[in-house]
PDB file of C-alpha atoms in Angstrom:
ATOM      1  CA  MET A 343       0.063  -0.030  -0.247  1.00  0.00           C
ATOM      2  CA  LEU A 344       2.680   2.583  -0.141  1.00  0.00           C
ATOM      3  CA  ASN A 345       1.956   3.575  -3.904  1.00  0.00           C
ATOM      4  CA  ARG A 346      -1.221   4.108  -2.046  1.00  0.00           C
ATOM      5  CA  ALA A 347       0.464   6.112   0.113  1.00  0.00           C
ATOM      6  CA  LEU A 348       2.633   8.503  -1.173  1.00  0.00           C
ATOM      7  CA  LYS A 349      -0.851   8.574  -3.511  1.00  0.00           C
ATOM      8  CA  LEU A 350      -2.776  10.458  -1.347  1.00  0.00           C
ATOM      9  CA  ILE A 351      -0.490  12.529  -0.261  1.00  0.00           C
ATOM     10  CA  ARG A 352       0.182  13.915  -3.115  1.00  0.00           C
ATOM     11  CA  THR A 353      -3.314  14.782  -3.717  1.00  0.00           C
ATOM     12  CA  PHE A 354      -3.620  16.069   0.004  1.00  0.00           C
ATOM     13  CA  HIS A 355      -1.153  18.779  -0.615  1.00  0.00           C
ATOM     14  CA  GLN A 356      -2.359  19.934  -4.621  1.00  0.00           C
ATOM     15  CA  LEU A 357       0.103  18.619  -6.567  1.00  0.00           C
ATOM     16  CA  SER A 358      -0.440  17.835  -9.715  1.00  0.00           C
ATOM     17  CA  GLN A 359       1.871  14.315 -10.995  1.00  0.00           C
ATOM     18  CA  VAL A 360       4.055  16.961 -13.452  1.00  0.00           C
ATOM     19  CA  GLU A 361       5.415  19.308 -10.453  1.00  0.00           C
ATOM     20  CA  LEU A 362       6.507  16.795  -7.491  1.00  0.00           C
ATOM     21  CA  ALA A 363       7.989  13.940 -11.041  1.00  0.00           C
ATOM     22  CA  LYS A 364       9.690  17.483 -10.878  1.00  0.00           C
ATOM     23  CA  ARG A 365      10.258  18.740  -7.524  1.00  0.00           C
ATOM     24  CA  LEU A 366      11.713  14.225  -7.679  1.00  0.00           C
ATOM     25  CA  GLY A 367      13.750  14.601 -10.377  1.00  0.00           C
ATOM     26  CA  ILE A 368      12.035  11.969 -11.876  1.00  0.00           C
ATOM     27  CA  SER A 369       9.875  11.332 -14.765  1.00  0.00           C
ATOM     28  CA  ASN A 370       6.346  11.381 -14.124  1.00  0.00           C
ATOM     29  CA  SER A 371       6.251   8.212 -16.274  1.00  0.00           C
ATOM     30  CA  TYR A 372       8.201   6.911 -13.076  1.00  0.00           C
ATOM     31  CA  LEU A 373       5.984   8.513 -11.045  1.00  0.00           C
ATOM     32  CA  SER A 374       2.857   7.549 -12.390  1.00  0.00           C
ATOM     33  CA  GLU A 375       4.697   3.975 -11.995  1.00  0.00           C
ATOM     34  CA  ILE A 376       5.159   4.030  -8.965  1.00  0.00           C
ATOM     35  CA  GLU A 377       1.691   5.531  -7.829  1.00  0.00           C
ATOM     36  CA  SER A 378      -0.063   2.376  -9.753  1.00  0.00           C
ATOM     37  CA  GLY A 379       2.014   0.528  -7.968  1.00  0.00           C
ATOM     38  CA  SER A 380       3.774  -1.960 -10.830  1.00  0.00           C
ATOM     39  CA  LYS A 381       7.150  -0.342  -9.731  1.00  0.00           C
ATOM     40  CA  SER A 382       8.589  -0.031  -6.257  1.00  0.00           C
ATOM     41  CA  PRO A 383      10.731   3.922  -4.684  1.00  0.00           C
ATOM     42  CA  GLY A 384      13.714   2.840  -3.956  1.00  0.00           C
ATOM     43  CA  LEU A 385      14.928   5.004  -0.618  1.00  0.00           C
ATOM     44  CA  ASP A 386      16.213   7.706  -1.594  1.00  0.00           C
ATOM     45  CA  LEU A 387      13.584   8.932  -3.511  1.00  0.00           C
ATOM     46  CA  LEU A 388      11.955   7.729   0.145  1.00  0.00           C
ATOM     47  CA  ASN A 389      13.606  10.619   1.720  1.00  0.00           C
ATOM     48  CA  GLN A 390      13.489  12.828  -0.865  1.00  0.00           C
ATOM     49  CA  TYR A 391       9.390  13.275  -0.210  1.00  0.00           C
ATOM     50  CA  ALA A 392       9.749  12.738   2.979  1.00  0.00           C
ATOM     51  CA  VAL A 393      11.811  16.843   2.807  1.00  0.00           C
ATOM     52  CA  ILE A 394       8.773  17.518   0.064  1.00  0.00           C
ATOM     53  CA  PHE A 395       6.688  16.763   1.961  1.00  0.00           C
ATOM     54  CA  LYS A 396       8.011  18.264   5.262  1.00  0.00           C
ATOM     55  CA  ILE A 397       6.905  14.540   6.433  1.00  0.00           C
ATOM     56  CA  PRO A 398       9.392  11.719   8.605  1.00  0.00           C
ATOM     57  CA  LEU A 399      10.125   9.567   7.181  1.00  0.00           C
ATOM     58  CA  SER A 400       8.557   6.537   9.208  1.00  0.00           C
ATOM     59  CA  SER A 401       5.400   8.095   9.796  1.00  0.00           C
ATOM     60  CA  ILE A 402       4.990   7.760   5.796  1.00  0.00           C
ATOM     61  CA  MET A 403       6.106   4.198   6.211  1.00  0.00           C
ATOM     62  CA  LEU A 404       3.267   4.367   9.769  1.00  0.00           C
ATOM     63  CA  PHE A 405       0.371   5.046   7.385  1.00  0.00           C
ATOM     64  CA  SER A 406       1.397   3.401   4.128  1.00  0.00           C
ATOM     65  CA  GLU A 407       0.472   0.416   6.907  1.00  0.00           C
ATOM     66  CA  GLN A 408      -2.687   1.995   8.202  1.00  0.00           C
ATOM     67  CA  LEU A 409      -3.978   1.256   5.022  1.00  0.00           C
ATOM     68  CA  GLU A 410      -2.969  -2.271   4.720  1.00  0.00           C
ATOM     69  CA  VAL A 411      -5.639  -2.568   8.280  1.00  0.00           C
ATOM     70  CA  ALA A 412      -8.725  -3.271   6.439  1.00  0.00           C
ATOM     71  CA  THR A 413     -12.233  -2.691   8.820  1.00  0.00           C
ATOM     72  CA  PRO A 414     -14.907  -0.851   7.856  1.00  0.00           C
ATOM     73  CA  GLY A 415     -14.090   2.390   8.864  1.00  0.00           C
ATOM     74  CA  ASN A 416     -10.997   2.457   7.315  1.00  0.00           C
ATOM     75  CA  LYS A 417     -11.643   1.421   3.817  1.00  0.00           C
ATOM     76  CA  LEU A 418     -14.459   4.166   4.028  1.00  0.00           C
ATOM     77  CA  LYS A 419     -12.262   6.691   4.659  1.00  0.00           C
ATOM     78  CA  VAL A 420      -9.529   5.439   2.381  1.00  0.00           C
ATOM     79  CA  LYS A 421     -12.163   5.558  -0.609  1.00  0.00           C
ATOM     80  CA  ALA A 422     -13.024   8.375   0.530  1.00  0.00           C
ATOM     81  CA  ALA A 423      -8.417  10.076   0.471  1.00  0.00           C
ATOM     82  CA  ASP A 424      -8.800   8.880  -2.897  1.00  0.00           C
ATOM     83  CA  LYS A 425     -10.970  10.626  -4.673  1.00  0.00           C
TER      84      LYS A 425
END
């Protein structure tokens, strides 16, 4: 669920994929592959996310793990956040 967490963080901060890809120094297509789950980001890239969004890397990982916990209320929150 790391891919979903990264996408939710980006959308929460109202950044487009194009803008975030520029800030991260990666291509838009690579960012799209990360957010879709077809590619996994490396530790260096995750550290860049932490710097850009001013969030500790540990918080990003914890958020990702929380998305994996399947509870009825949690599913609804995640669906709403995806919209």
